[in-house]
């Protein structure tokens, strides 16, 4: 198992040599293209990560969680994971930090921690992903995509809550 990556690299180089592909030049062109992509999405990336950090650090996520708790408790969503639900669509790193907090505070075997783990494993950083793809491809019309993404996030949250409840 430890030799899979080196083996893949050797196979790629062997195929490149067989097909007479200029490996180094192709690699450099790929790096240049990657740097252009980073430069194109960097302002939006900084904005969304800053917004997620501000929401989390200012207590805004906790305030929203307290306001939503009566509604979400009716559908079986543990109130302990509400800040995670709010941050997950924006920031993967921020949501992992909140997941760690839930596990530390409530224990790894708790329903809240297990539901939070299911949530993180089965949902996407939706707004971050949309921002990266659409910023790079310069897509302007995102209304339907955003609606579908939010519905997908809601479905993911409800399924995580349901699975956390029936399995644990």
Coordinates of N, CA, C and O in Angstrom, one line a residue, residues 76-164:
X76 N -35.5 17.0 15.1 CA -34.5 16.1 15.7 C -33.1 16.5 15.5 O -32.2 15.6 15.6
X77 N -32.8 17.7 15.1 CA -31.4 18.2 15.0 C -30.9 18.6 16.3 O -31.4 19.5 17.0
X78 N -29.8 18.0 16.8 CA -29.2 18.4 18.1 C -28.8 19.8 18.1 O -28.1 20.3 17.2
X79 N -29.2 20.6 19.1 CA -28.9 22.0 19.1 C -27.4 22.3 19.2 O -26.9 23.3 18.9
X80 N -26.6 21.3 19.7 CA -25.2 21.4 19.9 C -24.5 21.5 18.6 O -23.3 22.1 18.5
X81 N -25.1 21.1 17.5 CA -24.4 21.1 16.2 C -24.8 22.2 15.3 O -24.4 22.4 14.2
X82 N -25.7 23.1 15.8 CA -26.2 24.2 14.9 C -25.2 25.1 14.4 O -25.2 25.5 13.3
X83 N -24.2 25.5 15.3 CA -23.1 26.4 14.7 C -22.3 25.7 13.6 O -22.0 26.3 12.6
X84 N -22.2 24.4 13.7 CA -21.5 23.6 12.7 C -22.3 23.6 11.4 O -21.8 23.8 10.3
X85 N -23.6 23.5 11.5 CA -24.5 23.5 10.3 C -24.4 24.8 9.6 O -24.4 24.9 8.4
X86 N -24.2 25.9 10.4 CA -24.2 27.2 9.7 C -22.8 27.5 9.1 O -22.7 28.2 8.1
X87 N -21.7 27.0 9.6 CA -20.4 27.2 9.1 C -20.0 26.3 8.0 O -19.3 26.6 7.1
X88 N -20.5 25.0 8.0 CA -20.1 24.0 7.1 C -20.2 24.5 5.6 O -19.3 24.2 4.8
X89 N -21.3 25.1 5.2 CA -21.3 25.5 3.7 C -20.3 26.6 3.4 O -20.0 26.7 2.2
X90 N -19.7 27.2 4.3 CA -18.7 28.3 4.0 C -17.3 27.8 4.1 O -16.4 28.2 3.3
X91 N -16.9 27.0 5.2 CA -15.5 26.8 5.4 C -15.3 25.3 5.9 O -15.9 25.0 7.0
X92 N -14.5 24.6 5.2 CA -14.2 23.2 5.7 C -13.3 23.2 6.9 O -13.6 22.5 7.9
X93 N -12.3 24.1 7.0 CA -11.5 24.2 8.2 C -12.2 24.7 9.4 O -12.0 24.1 10.5
X94 N -13.1 25.7 9.2 CA -13.9 26.2 10.3 C -14.8 25.1 10.9 O -15.0 25.0 12.1
X95 N -15.4 24.3 9.9 CA -16.4 23.3 10.4 C -15.6 22.2 11.1 O -16.2 21.6 12.0
X96 N -14.4 21.9 10.7 CA -13.7 20.8 11.4 C -13.3 21.3 12.8 O -13.3 20.5 13.7
X97 N -13.0 22.6 12.9 CA -12.8 23.1 14.3 C -14.0 23.0 15.1 O -13.9 22.6 16.3
X98 N -15.2 23.3 14.6 CA -16.4 23.2 15.4 C -16.7 21.7 15.7 O -17.2 21.4 16.7
X99 N -16.4 20.8 14.7 CA -16.6 19.4 14.9 C -15.7 18.9 16.1 O -16.2 18.2 17.0
X100 N -14.5 19.4 16.1 CA -13.6 19.0 17.2 C -14.1 19.5 18.6 O -14.1 18.8 19.6
X101 N -14.7 20.7 18.6 CA -15.3 21.3 19.8 C -16.5 20.4 20.3 O -16.6 20.2 21.5
X102 N -17.3 20.0 19.3 CA -18.5 19.1 19.7 C -18.0 17.8 20.3 O -18.5 17.4 21.3
X103 N -17.0 17.2 19.7 CA -16.5 15.9 20.2 C -15.8 16.1 21.6 O -16.1 15.3 22.5
X104 N -15.1 17.2 21.8 CA -14.4 17.4 23.1 C -15.5 17.7 24.1 O -15.4 17.2 25.3
X105 N -16.5 18.5 23.8 CA -17.4 19.0 24.8 C -18.5 17.9 25.2 O -18.9 17.8 26.3
X106 N -18.9 17.1 24.2 CA -20.0 16.1 24.5 C -19.6 14.7 24.4 O -20.4 13.8 24.7
X107 N -18.3 14.4 24.1 CA -17.8 13.0 24.0 C -18.0 12.4 22.6 O -19.0 12.7 22.0
X108 N -17.1 11.6 22.3 CA -17.1 11.0 20.9 C -18.3 10.0 20.7 O -18.8 9.9 19.6
X109 N -18.8 9.5 21.8 CA -20.0 8.6 21.7 C -21.3 9.2 21.7 O -22.3 8.6 21.6
X110 N -21.4 10.5 21.9 CA -22.6 11.2 22.1 C -23.4 11.3 20.7 O -22.7 11.3 19.6
X111 N -24.7 11.5 20.8 CA -25.5 11.6 19.6 C -25.0 12.9 18.8 O -25.0 12.9 17.6
X112 N -24.8 13.9 19.5 CA -24.4 15.2 18.9 C -23.1 15.0 18.1 O -22.9 15.5 17.0
X113 N -22.1 14.4 18.7 CA -20.8 14.2 18.1 C -20.9 13.2 16.8 O -20.3 13.5 15.8
X114 N -21.6 12.2 17.0 CA -21.8 11.3 15.9 C -22.6 11.9 14.7 O -22.3 11.7 13.6
X115 N -23.6 12.7 15.1 CA -24.4 13.4 14.1 C -23.5 14.4 13.4 O -23.6 14.6 12.2
X116 N -22.7 15.1 14.2 CA -21.8 16.1 13.6 C -20.8 15.5 12.6 O -20.5 16.0 11.6
X117 N -20.3 14.3 13.0 CA -19.3 13.6 12.1 C -20.0 13.1 10.8 O -19.5 13.3 9.7
X118 N -21.2 12.6 10.9 CA -22.0 12.3 9.7 C -22.2 13.5 8.9 O -22.1 13.5 7.6
X119 N -22.6 14.6 9.5 CA -22.8 15.9 8.8 C -21.6 16.3 8.0 O -21.6 16.6 6.8
X120 N -20.4 16.3 8.7 CA -19.2 16.7 8.0 C -18.8 15.8 6.9 O -18.2 16.2 5.9
X121 N -19.0 14.5 7.1 CA -18.6 13.5 6.1 C -19.6 13.5 4.9 O -19.2 13.1 3.8
X122 N -20.8 14.0 5.0 CA -21.8 13.8 4.0 C -22.3 15.1 3.3 O -23.1 15.1 2.5
X123 N -21.7 16.2 3.8 CA -22.1 17.5 3.2 C -20.8 18.2 2.6 O -19.7 17.8 2.9
X124 N -21.1 19.2 1.8 CA -20.0 19.9 1.1 C -19.9 21.3 1.6 O -20.9 21.9 2.1
X125 N -18.7 21.9 1.4 CA -18.6 23.4 1.7 C -19.2 24.1 0.4 O -18.5 24.6 -0.4
X126 N -20.5 24.1 0.4 CA -21.2 24.5 -0.8 C -20.8 25.8 -1.4 O -20.5 26.0 -2.5
X127 N -20.9 26.9 -0.5 CA -20.7 28.2 -1.1 C -19.2 28.4 -1.5 O -18.9 29.1 -2.4
X128 N -18.3 27.8 -0.7 CA -16.9 27.8 -1.1 C -16.7 27.1 -2.5 O -16.0 27.7 -3.3
X129 N -17.3 26.0 -2.7 CA -17.1 25.3 -3.9 C -17.7 26.0 -5.1 O -17.1 26.2 -6.2
X130 N -18.9 26.6 -4.9 CA -19.6 27.4 -5.9 C -18.7 28.6 -6.3 O -18.5 28.9 -7.5
X131 N -18.2 29.2 -5.3 CA -17.3 30.4 -5.5 C -16.1 30.0 -6.3 O -15.7 30.7 -7.3
X132 N -15.4 29.0 -6.0 CA -14.2 28.6 -6.7 C -14.5 28.2 -8.1 O -13.9 28.7 -9.1
X133 N -15.5 27.4 -8.4 CA -15.8 27.0 -9.8 C -16.4 28.2 -10.6 O -15.9 28.4 -11.7
X134 N -17.3 28.9 -10.1 CA -17.9 30.0 -10.8 C -17.0 31.2 -11.0 O -17.0 31.8 -12.0
X135 N -16.1 31.4 -10.1 CA -15.2 32.5 -10.2 C -14.2 32.2 -11.4 O -13.8 33.0 -12.2
X136 N -13.8 30.9 -11.4 CA -12.8 30.5 -12.4 C -13.4 30.5 -13.8 O -12.8 30.8 -14.8
X137 N -14.6 30.0 -13.9 CA -15.3 29.8 -15.2 C -16.1 31.0 -15.6 O -16.6 31.1 -16.7
X138 N -16.1 32.0 -14.7 CA -16.8 33.3 -15.0 C -18.3 33.2 -15.3 O -18.9 33.9 -16.1
X139 N -18.9 32.2 -14.7 CA -20.3 32.0 -14.8 C -21.0 33.1 -14.0 O -20.7 33.3 -12.9
X140 N -22.0 33.7 -14.6 CA -22.7 34.8 -13.9 C -24.1 34.4 -13.3 O -24.5 34.9 -12.3
X141 N -24.8 33.5 -14.0 CA -26.1 33.1 -13.5 C -26.0 31.9 -12.6 O -25.8 30.8 -13.0
X142 N -26.2 32.2 -11.3 CA -26.0 31.2 -10.3 C -27.3 31.0 -9.5 O -27.3 30.2 -8.5
X143 N -28.4 31.6 -9.8 CA -29.6 31.5 -9.0 C -30.1 30.1 -8.8 O -30.3 29.7 -7.6
X144 N -30.2 29.3 -9.8 CA -30.7 28.0 -9.7 C -29.7 27.1 -9.0 O -30.1 26.2 -8.2
X145 N -28.4 27.3 -9.2 CA -27.4 26.5 -8.6 C -27.4 26.8 -7.1 O -27.3 25.8 -6.3
X146 N -27.5 28.0 -6.7 CA -27.6 28.3 -5.2 C -28.8 27.7 -4.6 O -28.7 27.1 -3.5
X147 N -29.9 27.8 -5.2 CA -31.2 27.2 -4.7 C -31.0 25.6 -4.5 O -31.3 25.1 -3.5
X148 N -30.5 25.0 -5.5 CA -30.2 23.6 -5.5 C -29.2 23.2 -4.4 O -29.4 22.2 -3.7
X149 N -28.2 24.0 -4.3 CA -27.1 23.8 -3.3 C -27.7 23.9 -1.9 O -27.4 23.1 -1.0
X150 N -28.5 24.9 -1.6 CA -29.1 25.1 -0.3 C -30.0 24.0 0.0 O -30.0 23.4 1.1
X151 N -30.8 23.5 -1.0 CA -31.7 22.4 -0.7 C -30.9 21.1 -0.5 O -31.3 20.3 0.4
X152 N -29.8 21.0 -1.2 CA -28.9 19.8 -0.9 C -28.3 19.9 0.5 O -28.2 18.8 1.2
X153 N -27.9 21.0 0.9 CA -27.4 21.2 2.3 C -28.5 20.9 3.3 O -28.2 20.2 4.3
X154 N -29.7 21.3 3.1 CA -30.8 21.0 4.0 C -31.0 19.5 4.1 O -31.2 18.9 5.2
X155 N -31.1 18.9 2.9 CA -31.3 17.5 2.9 C -30.1 16.7 3.6 O -30.4 15.8 4.3
X156 N -28.9 17.2 3.4 CA -27.8 16.6 4.1 C -27.9 16.7 5.6 O -27.6 15.7 6.3
X157 N -28.3 17.8 6.1 CA -28.4 18.1 7.5 C -29.5 17.2 8.1 O -29.4 16.5 9.1
X158 N -30.7 17.1 7.4 CA -31.8 16.3 7.9 C -31.4 14.8 7.9 O -31.7 14.1 8.8
X159 N -30.7 14.4 6.8 CA -30.3 13.0 6.8 C -29.3 12.6 7.9 O -29.3 11.6 8.5
X160 N -28.3 13.6 8.1 CA -27.4 13.4 9.2 C -28.0 13.3 10.5 O -27.7 12.4 11.3
X161 N -29.0 14.1 10.8 CA -29.8 14.1 12.0 C -30.5 12.8 12.2 O -30.5 12.1 13.2
X162 N -31.2 12.4 11.1 CA -31.9 11.1 11.1 C -31.0 9.9 11.3 O -31.3 9.0 12.2
X163 N -29.9 9.9 10.6 CA -29.0 8.7 10.7 C -28.3 8.7 12.1 O -28.1 7.7 12.7
X164 N -28.0 9.9 12.6 CA -27.5 10.0 14.0 C -28.4 9.5 15.0 O -28.1 8.9 16.1

